[in-house]
Amino acid sequence: SQQGEEDPQALSIQEGENATMNCSYKTSINNLQWYRQNSGRGLVHLILIRSNEREKHSGRLRVTLDTSKKSSSLLITASRAADTASYFCATDPSNTGNQFYFGTGTSLTVIP
Amino acid sequence: ETGVTQSPTHLIKTRGQQVTLRCSSQSGHNTVSWYQQALGQGPQFIFQYYREEENGRGNFPPRFSGLQFPNYSSELNVNALELDDSALYLCASSLTPSTDTQYFGPGTRLTVL
Protein backbone atom coordinates (compact mmCIF):
# COMPACT_ATOMS: atom_id res chain seq x y z
CA SER A 1 0.00 0.00 0.00
CA GLN A 2 1.12 3.55 -0.58
CA GLN A 3 2.31 5.67 2.29
CA GLY A 4 0.93 9.02 1.24
CA GLU A 5 -2.50 10.17 0.26
CA GLU A 6 -3.21 13.46 -1.47
CA ASP A 7 -6.36 15.43 -1.06
CA PRO A 8 -8.30 16.48 -3.06
CA GLN A 9 -8.02 13.93 -5.87
CA ALA A 10 -8.90 16.63 -8.38
CA LEU A 11 -8.92 20.41 -8.25
CA SER A 12 -10.09 22.93 -10.84
CA ILE A 13 -9.40 26.64 -10.43
CA GLN A 14 -9.24 29.83 -12.47
CA GLU A 15 -5.93 31.28 -13.55
CA GLY A 16 -4.60 33.67 -10.92
CA GLU A 17 -6.19 31.84 -8.01
CA ASN A 18 -4.23 29.91 -5.40
CA ALA A 19 -4.24 26.11 -5.33
CA THR A 20 -3.79 24.12 -2.13
CA MET A 21 -3.32 20.38 -1.99
CA ASN A 22 -2.70 18.22 1.02
CA CYS A 23 -0.78 15.05 1.75
CA SER A 24 -1.21 12.72 4.70
CA TYR A 25 1.12 9.87 5.57
CA LYS A 26 1.20 7.05 8.08
CA THR A 27 4.63 6.62 9.68
CA SER A 28 7.50 8.84 10.78
CA ILE A 29 9.61 10.14 7.92
CA ASN A 30 13.04 11.58 7.17
CA ASN A 31 11.78 14.00 4.57
CA LEU A 32 8.85 14.71 2.29
CA GLN A 33 9.02 15.80 -1.31
CA TRP A 34 6.55 17.13 -3.82
CA TYR A 35 6.72 16.21 -7.48
CA ARG A 36 4.79 17.29 -10.53
CA GLN A 37 3.85 15.14 -13.53
CA ASN A 38 2.55 16.36 -16.87
CA SER A 39 0.36 14.04 -18.93
CA GLY A 40 1.67 10.73 -17.58
CA ARG A 41 5.29 11.51 -18.33
CA GLY A 42 8.29 11.82 -16.01
CA LEU A 43 8.10 13.43 -12.61
CA VAL A 44 9.73 16.76 -11.91
CA HIS A 45 11.04 17.50 -8.43
CA LEU A 46 9.49 20.63 -6.92
CA ILE A 47 10.59 20.91 -3.31
CA LEU A 48 11.99 18.86 -0.43
CA ILE A 49 11.20 19.53 3.21
CA ARG A 50 13.02 17.72 5.99
CA SER A 51 11.30 16.36 9.08
CA ASN A 52 12.82 19.11 11.26
CA GLU A 53 11.49 21.89 9.02
CA ARG A 54 8.01 23.38 9.20
CA GLU A 55 7.79 25.55 6.09
CA LYS A 56 9.68 26.03 2.88
CA HIS A 57 9.29 28.36 -0.09
CA SER A 58 10.39 28.12 -3.69
CA GLY A 59 9.13 30.79 -6.07
CA ARG A 60 5.33 30.53 -6.15
CA LEU A 61 5.39 27.33 -4.09
CA ARG A 62 4.98 27.08 -0.36
CA VAL A 63 5.16 23.77 1.48
CA THR A 64 4.31 23.15 5.11
CA LEU A 65 4.96 20.06 7.17
CA ASP A 66 3.26 19.09 10.42
CA THR A 67 4.90 15.92 11.70
CA SER A 68 2.55 15.71 14.70
CA LYS A 69 -0.40 15.41 12.31
CA LYS A 70 1.62 13.51 9.70
CA SER A 71 0.54 15.90 7.01
CA SER A 72 1.91 18.36 4.49
CA SER A 73 0.40 20.95 2.21
CA LEU A 74 1.52 22.45 -1.09
CA LEU A 75 0.32 25.92 -1.98
CA ILE A 76 0.74 27.28 -5.50
CA THR A 77 0.07 31.00 -5.60
CA ALA A 78 -1.11 33.00 -8.61
CA SER A 79 -1.68 29.85 -10.64
CA ARG A 80 -1.09 29.71 -14.39
CA ALA A 81 -2.49 27.45 -17.09
CA ALA A 82 0.97 25.88 -17.32
CA ASP A 83 0.57 24.63 -13.72
CA THR A 84 -2.02 22.13 -14.97
CA ALA A 85 -0.56 18.75 -13.98
CA SER A 86 -0.73 16.00 -11.38
CA TYR A 87 1.04 16.64 -8.10
CA PHE A 88 2.42 13.89 -5.88
CA CYS A 89 3.90 13.84 -2.44
CA ALA A 90 6.64 11.31 -1.73
CA THR A 91 7.76 10.21 1.70
CA ASP A 92 10.66 8.13 2.91
CA PRO A 93 9.63 6.33 6.07
CA SER A 94 12.39 6.38 8.68
CA ASN A 95 12.58 2.60 8.86
CA THR A 96 12.94 1.79 5.17
CA GLY A 97 16.20 3.55 4.37
CA ASN A 98 16.09 4.41 0.74
CA GLN A 99 12.55 3.85 -0.48
CA PHE A 100 10.16 6.54 -1.61
CA TYR A 101 6.43 6.09 -1.22
CA PHE A 102 4.20 8.13 -3.48
CA GLY A 103 0.58 9.00 -2.98
CA THR A 104 -2.11 8.76 -5.64
CA GLY A 105 -1.77 12.42 -6.57
CA THR A 106 -3.89 15.52 -7.00
CA SER A 107 -4.91 16.39 -10.55
CA LEU A 108 -4.84 20.18 -10.90
CA THR A 109 -6.54 21.97 -13.78
CA VAL A 110 -5.99 25.71 -14.15
CA ILE A 111 -8.55 27.30 -16.45
CA PRO A 112 -7.26 30.28 -18.48
CA GLU B 1 15.11 18.36 -18.75
CA THR B 2 16.49 16.15 -16.00
CA GLY B 3 19.29 14.60 -18.06
CA VAL B 4 17.78 11.14 -17.53
CA THR B 5 16.69 9.28 -20.65
CA GLN B 6 14.70 6.09 -21.13
CA SER B 7 14.10 3.81 -24.09
CA PRO B 8 11.93 2.82 -25.72
CA THR B 9 9.13 5.36 -25.27
CA HIS B 10 6.39 2.83 -25.93
CA LEU B 11 6.37 -0.94 -26.08
CA ILE B 12 3.71 -3.55 -26.77
CA LYS B 13 4.23 -7.15 -25.67
CA THR B 14 2.06 -10.21 -25.25
CA ARG B 15 1.46 -12.16 -22.07
CA GLY B 16 4.31 -14.53 -21.18
CA GLN B 17 6.97 -12.61 -23.09
CA GLN B 18 10.03 -10.94 -21.60
CA VAL B 19 10.93 -7.26 -21.83
CA THR B 20 14.00 -5.10 -21.19
CA LEU B 21 13.68 -1.40 -20.48
CA ARG B 22 16.67 0.91 -20.49
CA CYS B 23 17.66 4.02 -18.59
CA SER B 24 20.58 6.39 -18.83
CA SER B 25 21.26 8.29 -15.62
CA GLN B 26 22.82 11.68 -15.11
CA SER B 27 26.59 11.53 -15.24
CA GLY B 28 28.00 11.05 -11.76
CA HIS B 29 24.80 9.58 -10.32
CA ASN B 30 25.67 6.22 -8.76
CA THR B 31 22.11 5.38 -7.81
CA VAL B 32 19.13 4.45 -9.96
CA SER B 33 15.65 3.57 -8.78
CA TRP B 34 12.85 2.03 -10.83
CA TYR B 35 9.15 2.65 -10.36
CA GLN B 36 5.96 1.23 -11.83
CA GLN B 37 3.05 3.61 -12.29
CA ALA B 38 -0.33 2.15 -13.17
CA LEU B 39 -2.91 4.40 -14.77
CA GLY B 40 -4.36 6.85 -12.26
CA GLN B 41 -1.97 5.78 -9.50
CA GLY B 42 1.22 7.08 -8.00
CA PRO B 43 4.57 5.46 -8.78
CA GLN B 44 5.41 2.32 -6.82
CA PHE B 45 9.01 1.53 -5.90
CA ILE B 46 10.33 -1.60 -7.62
CA PHE B 47 14.01 -1.56 -6.59
CA GLN B 48 17.13 0.54 -6.36
CA TYR B 49 20.65 -0.10 -7.61
CA TYR B 50 23.74 1.50 -6.13
CA ARG B 51 27.18 0.91 -7.62
CA GLU B 52 25.87 -2.04 -9.64
CA GLU B 53 24.33 -3.86 -6.67
CA GLU B 54 20.65 -4.10 -5.70
CA ASN B 55 20.14 -1.79 -2.72
CA GLY B 56 16.54 -2.20 -1.68
CA ARG B 57 13.44 -3.74 -3.20
CA GLY B 58 9.75 -3.03 -3.02
CA ASN B 59 6.91 -5.52 -3.07
CA PHE B 60 7.57 -6.95 -6.53
CA PRO B 61 8.16 -10.61 -7.50
CA PRO B 62 11.57 -11.94 -8.60
CA ARG B 63 10.54 -11.88 -12.26
CA PHE B 64 11.32 -8.16 -12.01
CA SER B 65 15.11 -7.86 -12.09
CA GLY B 66 17.63 -5.20 -12.91
CA LEU B 67 21.16 -4.41 -13.89
CA GLN B 68 23.29 -1.31 -13.48
CA PHE B 69 26.42 -0.68 -15.51
CA PRO B 70 29.52 1.45 -14.79
CA ASN B 71 28.62 3.90 -17.60
CA TYR B 72 25.52 5.16 -15.70
CA SER B 73 23.12 3.06 -17.75
CA SER B 74 20.75 0.50 -16.28
CA GLU B 75 18.10 -2.01 -17.27
CA LEU B 76 14.83 -3.29 -15.90
CA ASN B 77 13.94 -6.80 -17.01
CA VAL B 78 10.52 -8.34 -16.58
CA ASN B 79 9.97 -12.03 -17.33
CA ALA B 80 6.71 -13.89 -17.91
CA LEU B 81 4.74 -10.72 -18.53
CA GLU B 82 1.25 -10.49 -17.12
CA LEU B 83 -1.59 -8.20 -18.15
CA ASP B 84 -1.24 -6.27 -14.87
CA ASP B 85 2.33 -5.35 -15.82
CA SER B 86 0.88 -2.79 -18.23
CA ALA B 87 2.04 0.53 -16.81
CA LEU B 88 4.42 3.46 -17.15
CA TYR B 89 7.90 2.46 -15.96
CA LEU B 90 10.03 5.27 -14.60
CA CYS B 91 13.66 5.33 -13.67
CA ALA B 92 15.13 7.97 -11.41
CA SER B 93 18.77 8.73 -10.76
CA SER B 94 20.30 10.35 -7.71
CA LEU B 95 23.73 11.13 -6.31
CA THR B 96 23.39 8.84 -3.31
CA PRO B 97 21.17 5.99 -2.14
CA SER B 98 19.59 8.21 0.47
CA THR B 99 16.23 9.72 -0.24
CA ASP B 100 17.33 13.08 -1.50
CA THR B 101 16.19 14.53 -4.79
CA GLN B 102 15.61 12.00 -7.54
CA TYR B 103 15.72 12.97 -11.20
CA PHE B 104 13.18 11.11 -13.27
CA GLY B 105 13.28 10.05 -16.88
CA PRO B 106 10.24 10.45 -19.16
CA GLY B 107 9.22 6.82 -18.72
CA THR B 108 8.47 3.82 -20.91
CA ARG B 109 4.82 2.98 -21.51
CA LEU B 110 4.47 -0.83 -21.55
CA THR B 111 1.29 -2.46 -22.81
CA VAL B 112 0.82 -6.19 -22.31
CA LEU B 113 -1.85 -7.82 -24.48
PDB file of C-alpha atoms in Angstrom:
ATOM      1  CA  SER A   1       0.000   0.000   0.000  1.00  0.00           C
ATOM      2  CA  GLN A   2       1.120   3.549  -0.582  1.00  0.00           C
ATOM      3  CA  GLN A   3       2.311   5.673   2.294  1.00  0.00           C
ATOM      4  CA  GLY A   4       0.929   9.020   1.236  1.00  0.00           C
ATOM      5  CA  GLU A   5      -2.503  10.171   0.258  1.00  0.00           C
ATOM      6  CA  GLU A   6      -3.208  13.458  -1.468  1.00  0.00           C
ATOM      7  CA  ASP A   7      -6.360  15.434  -1.058  1.00  0.00           C
ATOM      8  CA  PRO A   8      -8.305  16.478  -3.060  1.00  0.00           C
ATOM      9  CA  GLN A   9      -8.019  13.927  -5.866  1.00  0.00           C
ATOM     10  CA  ALA A  10      -8.902  16.625  -8.382  1.00  0.00           C
ATOM     11  CA  LEU A  11      -8.919  20.411  -8.245  1.00  0.00           C
ATOM     12  CA  SER A  12     -10.086  22.926 -10.843  1.00  0.00           C
ATOM     13  CA  ILE A  13      -9.395  26.642 -10.427  1.00  0.00           C
ATOM     14  CA  GLN A  14      -9.235  29.835 -12.466  1.00  0.00           C
ATOM     15  CA  GLU A  15      -5.931  31.281 -13.552  1.00  0.00           C
ATOM     16  CA  GLY A  16      -4.598  33.669 -10.915  1.00  0.00           C
ATOM     17  CA  GLU A  17      -6.194  31.837  -8.005  1.00  0.00           C
ATOM     18  CA  ASN A  18      -4.230  29.911  -5.396  1.00  0.00           C
ATOM     19  CA  ALA A  19      -4.236  26.105  -5.326  1.00  0.00           C
ATOM     20  CA  THR A  20      -3.791  24.123  -2.129  1.00  0.00           C
ATOM     21  CA  MET A  21      -3.318  20.382  -1.991  1.00  0.00           C
ATOM     22  CA  ASN A  22      -2.695  18.218   1.025  1.00  0.00           C
ATOM     23  CA  CYS A  23      -0.777  15.054   1.749  1.00  0.00           C
ATOM     24  CA  SER A  24      -1.206  12.721   4.701  1.00  0.00           C
ATOM     25  CA  TYR A  25       1.117   9.875   5.574  1.00  0.00           C
ATOM     26  CA  LYS A  26       1.205   7.049   8.084  1.00  0.00           C
ATOM     27  CA  THR A  27       4.631   6.618   9.683  1.00  0.00           C
ATOM     28  CA  SER A  28       7.502   8.841  10.778  1.00  0.00           C
ATOM     29  CA  ILE A  29       9.611  10.141   7.918  1.00  0.00           C
ATOM     30  CA  ASN A  30      13.035  11.584   7.172  1.00  0.00           C
ATOM     31  CA  ASN A  31      11.782  14.003   4.570  1.00  0.00           C
ATOM     32  CA  LEU A  32       8.851  14.708   2.290  1.00  0.00           C
ATOM     33  CA  GLN A  33       9.025  15.796  -1.311  1.00  0.00           C
ATOM     34  CA  TRP A  34       6.552  17.132  -3.823  1.00  0.00           C
ATOM     35  CA  TYR A  35       6.722  16.207  -7.479  1.00  0.00           C
ATOM     36  CA  ARG A  36       4.786  17.286 -10.533  1.00  0.00           C
ATOM     37  CA  GLN A  37       3.851  15.137 -13.527  1.00  0.00           C
ATOM     38  CA  ASN A  38       2.548  16.358 -16.869  1.00  0.00           C
ATOM     39  CA  SER A  39       0.355  14.042 -18.926  1.00  0.00           C
ATOM     40  CA  GLY A  40       1.670  10.734 -17.580  1.00  0.00           C
ATOM     41  CA  ARG A  41       5.291  11.505 -18.332  1.00  0.00           C
ATOM     42  CA  GLY A  42       8.292  11.818 -16.010  1.00  0.00           C
ATOM     43  CA  LEU A  43       8.096  13.434 -12.611  1.00  0.00           C
ATOM     44  CA  VAL A  44       9.733  16.761 -11.905  1.00  0.00           C
ATOM     45  CA  HIS A  45      11.039  17.502  -8.430  1.00  0.00           C
ATOM     46  CA  LEU A  46       9.492  20.635  -6.919  1.00  0.00           C
ATOM     47  CA  ILE A  47      10.588  20.905  -3.314  1.00  0.00           C
ATOM     48  CA  LEU A  48      11.992  18.857  -0.433  1.00  0.00           C
ATOM     49  CA  ILE A  49      11.198  19.532   3.208  1.00  0.00           C
ATOM     50  CA  ARG A  50      13.019  17.718   5.988  1.00  0.00           C
ATOM     51  CA  SER A  51      11.301  16.359   9.081  1.00  0.00           C
ATOM     52  CA  ASN A  52      12.824  19.107  11.262  1.00  0.00           C
ATOM     53  CA  GLU A  53      11.491  21.891   9.018  1.00  0.00           C
ATOM     54  CA  ARG A  54       8.011  23.383   9.196  1.00  0.00           C
ATOM     55  CA  GLU A  55       7.786  25.550   6.093  1.00  0.00           C
ATOM     56  CA  LYS A  56       9.676  26.028   2.877  1.00  0.00           C
ATOM     57  CA  HIS A  57       9.294  28.361  -0.088  1.00  0.00           C
ATOM     58  CA  SER A  58      10.391  28.117  -3.693  1.00  0.00           C
ATOM     59  CA  GLY A  59       9.133  30.793  -6.072  1.00  0.00           C
ATOM     60  CA  ARG A  60       5.332  30.528  -6.147  1.00  0.00           C
ATOM     61  CA  LEU A  61       5.392  27.327  -4.094  1.00  0.00           C
ATOM     62  CA  ARG A  62       4.984  27.077  -0.364  1.00  0.00           C
ATOM     63  CA  VAL A  63       5.161  23.770   1.478  1.00  0.00           C
ATOM     64  CA  THR A  64       4.315  23.155   5.105  1.00  0.00           C
ATOM     65  CA  LEU A  65       4.963  20.059   7.174  1.00  0.00           C
ATOM     66  CA  ASP A  66       3.262  19.088  10.420  1.00  0.00           C
ATOM     67  CA  THR A  67       4.902  15.921  11.704  1.00  0.00           C
ATOM     68  CA  SER A  68       2.550  15.714  14.696  1.00  0.00           C
ATOM     69  CA  LYS A  69      -0.396  15.409  12.311  1.00  0.00           C
ATOM     70  CA  LYS A  70       1.617  13.506   9.704  1.00  0.00           C
ATOM     71  CA  SER A  71       0.536  15.902   7.012  1.00  0.00           C
ATOM     72  CA  SER A  72       1.911  18.363   4.490  1.00  0.00           C
ATOM     73  CA  SER A  73       0.400  20.950   2.205  1.00  0.00           C
ATOM     74  CA  LEU A  74       1.525  22.445  -1.093  1.00  0.00           C
ATOM     75  CA  LEU A  75       0.324  25.920  -1.977  1.00  0.00           C
ATOM     76  CA  ILE A  76       0.743  27.278  -5.497  1.00  0.00           C
ATOM     77  CA  THR A  77       0.075  31.003  -5.602  1.00  0.00           C
ATOM     78  CA  ALA A  78      -1.110  32.995  -8.612  1.00  0.00           C
ATOM     79  CA  SER A  79      -1.680  29.850 -10.644  1.00  0.00           C
ATOM     80  CA  ARG A  80      -1.090  29.711 -14.392  1.00  0.00           C
ATOM     81  CA  ALA A  81      -2.491  27.453 -17.093  1.00  0.00           C
ATOM     82  CA  ALA A  82       0.967  25.877 -17.322  1.00  0.00           C
ATOM     83  CA  ASP A  83       0.571  24.629 -13.723  1.00  0.00           C
ATOM     84  CA  THR A  84      -2.015  22.130 -14.971  1.00  0.00           C
ATOM     85  CA  ALA A  85      -0.558  18.746 -13.985  1.00  0.00           C
ATOM     86  CA  SER A  86      -0.725  15.996 -11.380  1.00  0.00           C
ATOM     87  CA  TYR A  87       1.038  16.644  -8.102  1.00  0.00           C
ATOM     88  CA  PHE A  88       2.418  13.892  -5.882  1.00  0.00           C
ATOM     89  CA  CYS A  89       3.903  13.845  -2.435  1.00  0.00           C
ATOM     90  CA  ALA A  90       6.635  11.312  -1.733  1.00  0.00           C
ATOM     91  CA  THR A  91       7.764  10.214   1.698  1.00  0.00           C
ATOM     92  CA  ASP A  92      10.661   8.134   2.906  1.00  0.00           C
ATOM     93  CA  PRO A  93       9.630   6.330   6.070  1.00  0.00           C
ATOM     94  CA  SER A  94      12.389   6.378   8.676  1.00  0.00           C
ATOM     95  CA  ASN A  95      12.580   2.597   8.861  1.00  0.00           C
ATOM     96  CA  THR A  96      12.936   1.787   5.166  1.00  0.00           C
ATOM     97  CA  GLY A  97      16.196   3.548   4.365  1.00  0.00           C
ATOM     98  CA  ASN A  98      16.086   4.409   0.739  1.00  0.00           C
ATOM     99  CA  GLN A  99      12.547   3.848  -0.485  1.00  0.00           C
ATOM    100  CA  PHE A 100      10.161   6.537  -1.615  1.00  0.00           C
ATOM    101  CA  TYR A 101       6.432   6.090  -1.215  1.00  0.00           C
ATOM    102  CA  PHE A 102       4.205   8.135  -3.478  1.00  0.00           C
ATOM    103  CA  GLY A 103       0.575   9.000  -2.979  1.00  0.00           C
ATOM    104  CA  THR A 104      -2.107   8.761  -5.642  1.00  0.00           C
ATOM    105  CA  GLY A 105      -1.767  12.415  -6.565  1.00  0.00           C
ATOM    106  CA  THR A 106      -3.894  15.516  -7.002  1.00  0.00           C
ATOM    107  CA  SER A 107      -4.907  16.392 -10.547  1.00  0.00           C
ATOM    108  CA  LEU A 108      -4.845  20.180 -10.896  1.00  0.00           C
ATOM    109  CA  THR A 109      -6.544  21.965 -13.776  1.00  0.00           C
ATOM    110  CA  VAL A 110      -5.991  25.714 -14.146  1.00  0.00           C
ATOM    111  CA  ILE A 111      -8.551  27.296 -16.449  1.00  0.00           C
ATOM    112  CA  PRO A 112      -7.259  30.283 -18.480  1.00  0.00           C
TER     113      PRO A 112
ATOM    114  CA  GLU B   1      15.106  18.364 -18.751  1.00  0.00           C
ATOM    115  CA  THR B   2      16.488  16.150 -15.996  1.00  0.00           C
ATOM    116  CA  GLY B   3      19.289  14.598 -18.056  1.00  0.00           C
ATOM    117  CA  VAL B   4      17.782  11.139 -17.531  1.00  0.00           C
ATOM    118  CA  THR B   5      16.689   9.280 -20.648  1.00  0.00           C
ATOM    119  CA  GLN B   6      14.702   6.088 -21.130  1.00  0.00           C
ATOM    120  CA  SER B   7      14.103   3.806 -24.093  1.00  0.00           C
ATOM    121  CA  PRO B   8      11.926   2.820 -25.719  1.00  0.00           C
ATOM    122  CA  THR B   9       9.134   5.359 -25.274  1.00  0.00           C
ATOM    123  CA  HIS B  10       6.394   2.830 -25.935  1.00  0.00           C
ATOM    124  CA  LEU B  11       6.366  -0.941 -26.083  1.00  0.00           C
ATOM    125  CA  ILE B  12       3.709  -3.554 -26.768  1.00  0.00           C
ATOM    126  CA  LYS B  13       4.230  -7.154 -25.666  1.00  0.00           C
ATOM    127  CA  THR B  14       2.063 -10.213 -25.246  1.00  0.00           C
ATOM    128  CA  ARG B  15       1.462 -12.157 -22.066  1.00  0.00           C
ATOM    129  CA  GLY B  16       4.309 -14.532 -21.183  1.00  0.00           C
ATOM    130  CA  GLN B  17       6.975 -12.605 -23.089  1.00  0.00           C
ATOM    131  CA  GLN B  18      10.025 -10.944 -21.599  1.00  0.00           C
ATOM    132  CA  VAL B  19      10.935  -7.257 -21.833  1.00  0.00           C
ATOM    133  CA  THR B  20      14.000  -5.104 -21.193  1.00  0.00           C
ATOM    134  CA  LEU B  21      13.679  -1.396 -20.481  1.00  0.00           C
ATOM    135  CA  ARG B  22      16.667   0.913 -20.491  1.00  0.00           C
ATOM    136  CA  CYS B  23      17.655   4.015 -18.594  1.00  0.00           C
ATOM    137  CA  SER B  24      20.581   6.391 -18.831  1.00  0.00           C
ATOM    138  CA  SER B  25      21.258   8.295 -15.620  1.00  0.00           C
ATOM    139  CA  GLN B  26      22.816  11.682 -15.110  1.00  0.00           C
ATOM    140  CA  SER B  27      26.588  11.526 -15.240  1.00  0.00           C
ATOM    141  CA  GLY B  28      28.004  11.046 -11.762  1.00  0.00           C
ATOM    142  CA  HIS B  29      24.804   9.583 -10.315  1.00  0.00           C
ATOM    143  CA  ASN B  30      25.667   6.221  -8.762  1.00  0.00           C
ATOM    144  CA  THR B  31      22.108   5.379  -7.808  1.00  0.00           C
ATOM    145  CA  VAL B  32      19.131   4.452  -9.956  1.00  0.00           C
ATOM    146  CA  SER B  33      15.654   3.574  -8.778  1.00  0.00           C
ATOM    147  CA  TRP B  34      12.854   2.028 -10.826  1.00  0.00           C
ATOM    148  CA  TYR B  35       9.151   2.649 -10.364  1.00  0.00           C
ATOM    149  CA  GLN B  36       5.961   1.225 -11.826  1.00  0.00           C
ATOM    150  CA  GLN B  37       3.049   3.611 -12.294  1.00  0.00           C
ATOM    151  CA  ALA B  38      -0.329   2.149 -13.170  1.00  0.00           C
ATOM    152  CA  LEU B  39      -2.910   4.402 -14.769  1.00  0.00           C
ATOM    153  CA  GLY B  40      -4.359   6.846 -12.260  1.00  0.00           C
ATOM    154  CA  GLN B  41      -1.974   5.782  -9.499  1.00  0.00           C
ATOM    155  CA  GLY B  42       1.222   7.084  -8.004  1.00  0.00           C
ATOM    156  CA  PRO B  43       4.570   5.460  -8.777  1.00  0.00           C
ATOM    157  CA  GLN B  44       5.407   2.315  -6.817  1.00  0.00           C
ATOM    158  CA  PHE B  45       9.005   1.532  -5.901  1.00  0.00           C
ATOM    159  CA  ILE B  46      10.332  -1.597  -7.623  1.00  0.00           C
ATOM    160  CA  PHE B  47      14.009  -1.556  -6.591  1.00  0.00           C
ATOM    161  CA  GLN B  48      17.128   0.541  -6.359  1.00  0.00           C
ATOM    162  CA  TYR B  49      20.653  -0.100  -7.613  1.00  0.00           C
ATOM    163  CA  TYR B  50      23.739   1.504  -6.128  1.00  0.00           C
ATOM    164  CA  ARG B  51      27.181   0.911  -7.618  1.00  0.00           C
ATOM    165  CA  GLU B  52      25.867  -2.043  -9.637  1.00  0.00           C
ATOM    166  CA  GLU B  53      24.334  -3.862  -6.666  1.00  0.00           C
ATOM    167  CA  GLU B  54      20.653  -4.098  -5.695  1.00  0.00           C
ATOM    168  CA  ASN B  55      20.137  -1.790  -2.715  1.00  0.00           C
ATOM    169  CA  GLY B  56      16.540  -2.204  -1.677  1.00  0.00           C
ATOM    170  CA  ARG B  57      13.444  -3.738  -3.196  1.00  0.00           C
ATOM    171  CA  GLY B  58       9.753  -3.026  -3.022  1.00  0.00           C
ATOM    172  CA  ASN B  59       6.913  -5.520  -3.068  1.00  0.00           C
ATOM    173  CA  PHE B  60       7.571  -6.947  -6.535  1.00  0.00           C
ATOM    174  CA  PRO B  61       8.160 -10.606  -7.499  1.00  0.00           C
ATOM    175  CA  PRO B  62      11.569 -11.944  -8.601  1.00  0.00           C
ATOM    176  CA  ARG B  63      10.536 -11.882 -12.259  1.00  0.00           C
ATOM    177  CA  PHE B  64      11.324  -8.161 -12.006  1.00  0.00           C
ATOM    178  CA  SER B  65      15.106  -7.861 -12.094  1.00  0.00           C
ATOM    179  CA  GLY B  66      17.634  -5.205 -12.908  1.00  0.00           C
ATOM    180  CA  LEU B  67      21.163  -4.409 -13.890  1.00  0.00           C
ATOM    181  CA  GLN B  68      23.288  -1.308 -13.481  1.00  0.00           C
ATOM    182  CA  PHE B  69      26.424  -0.676 -15.512  1.00  0.00           C
ATOM    183  CA  PRO B  70      29.521   1.454 -14.794  1.00  0.00           C
ATOM    184  CA  ASN B  71      28.619   3.895 -17.603  1.00  0.00           C
ATOM    185  CA  TYR B  72      25.524   5.162 -15.704  1.00  0.00           C
ATOM    186  CA  SER B  73      23.123   3.060 -17.750  1.00  0.00           C
ATOM    187  CA  SER B  74      20.746   0.503 -16.278  1.00  0.00           C
ATOM    188  CA  GLU B  75      18.098  -2.014 -17.266  1.00  0.00           C
ATOM    189  CA  LEU B  76      14.827  -3.287 -15.898  1.00  0.00           C
ATOM    190  CA  ASN B  77      13.940  -6.801 -17.007  1.00  0.00           C
ATOM    191  CA  VAL B  78      10.520  -8.341 -16.584  1.00  0.00           C
ATOM    192  CA  ASN B  79       9.973 -12.027 -17.333  1.00  0.00           C
ATOM    193  CA  ALA B  80       6.714 -13.894 -17.909  1.00  0.00           C
ATOM    194  CA  LEU B  81       4.742 -10.724 -18.534  1.00  0.00           C
ATOM    195  CA  GLU B  82       1.246 -10.486 -17.117  1.00  0.00           C
ATOM    196  CA  LEU B  83      -1.594  -8.198 -18.151  1.00  0.00           C
ATOM    197  CA  ASP B  84      -1.237  -6.273 -14.874  1.00  0.00           C
ATOM    198  CA  ASP B  85       2.327  -5.346 -15.817  1.00  0.00           C
ATOM    199  CA  SER B  86       0.882  -2.790 -18.227  1.00  0.00           C
ATOM    200  CA  ALA B  87       2.041   0.532 -16.810  1.00  0.00           C
ATOM    201  CA  LEU B  88       4.423   3.456 -17.146  1.00  0.00           C
ATOM    202  CA  TYR B  89       7.897   2.459 -15.961  1.00  0.00           C
ATOM    203  CA  LEU B  90      10.026   5.269 -14.596  1.00  0.00           C
ATOM    204  CA  CYS B  91      13.664   5.333 -13.674  1.00  0.00           C
ATOM    205  CA  ALA B  92      15.128   7.973 -11.405  1.00  0.00           C
ATOM    206  CA  SER B  93      18.766   8.732 -10.761  1.00  0.00           C
ATOM    207  CA  SER B  94      20.305  10.348  -7.714  1.00  0.00           C
ATOM    208  CA  LEU B  95      23.725  11.129  -6.312  1.00  0.00           C
ATOM    209  CA  THR B  96      23.390   8.844  -3.312  1.00  0.00           C
ATOM    210  CA  PRO B  97      21.169   5.986  -2.139  1.00  0.00           C
ATOM    211  CA  SER B  98      19.588   8.211   0.474  1.00  0.00           C
ATOM    212  CA  THR B  99      16.232   9.716  -0.245  1.00  0.00           C
ATOM    213  CA  ASP B 100      17.334  13.081  -1.500  1.00  0.00           C
ATOM    214  CA  THR B 101      16.194  14.530  -4.791  1.00  0.00           C
ATOM    215  CA  GLN B 102      15.608  12.002  -7.541  1.00  0.00           C
ATOM    216  CA  TYR B 103      15.722  12.970 -11.198  1.00  0.00           C
ATOM    217  CA  PHE B 104      13.175  11.106 -13.273  1.00  0.00           C
ATOM    218  CA  GLY B 105      13.281  10.046 -16.884  1.00  0.00           C
ATOM    219  CA  PRO B 106      10.238  10.455 -19.158  1.00  0.00           C
ATOM    220  CA  GLY B 107       9.218   6.824 -18.722  1.00  0.00           C
ATOM    221  CA  THR B 108       8.469   3.819 -20.907  1.00  0.00           C
ATOM    222  CA  ARG B 109       4.817   2.975 -21.513  1.00  0.00           C
ATOM    223  CA  LEU B 110       4.471  -0.832 -21.551  1.00  0.00           C
ATOM    224  CA  THR B 111       1.294  -2.456 -22.808  1.00  0.00           C
ATOM    225  CA  VAL B 112       0.823  -6.188 -22.305  1.00  0.00           C
ATOM    226  CA  LEU B 113      -1.849  -7.822 -24.476  1.00  0.00           C
TER     227      LEU B 113
END
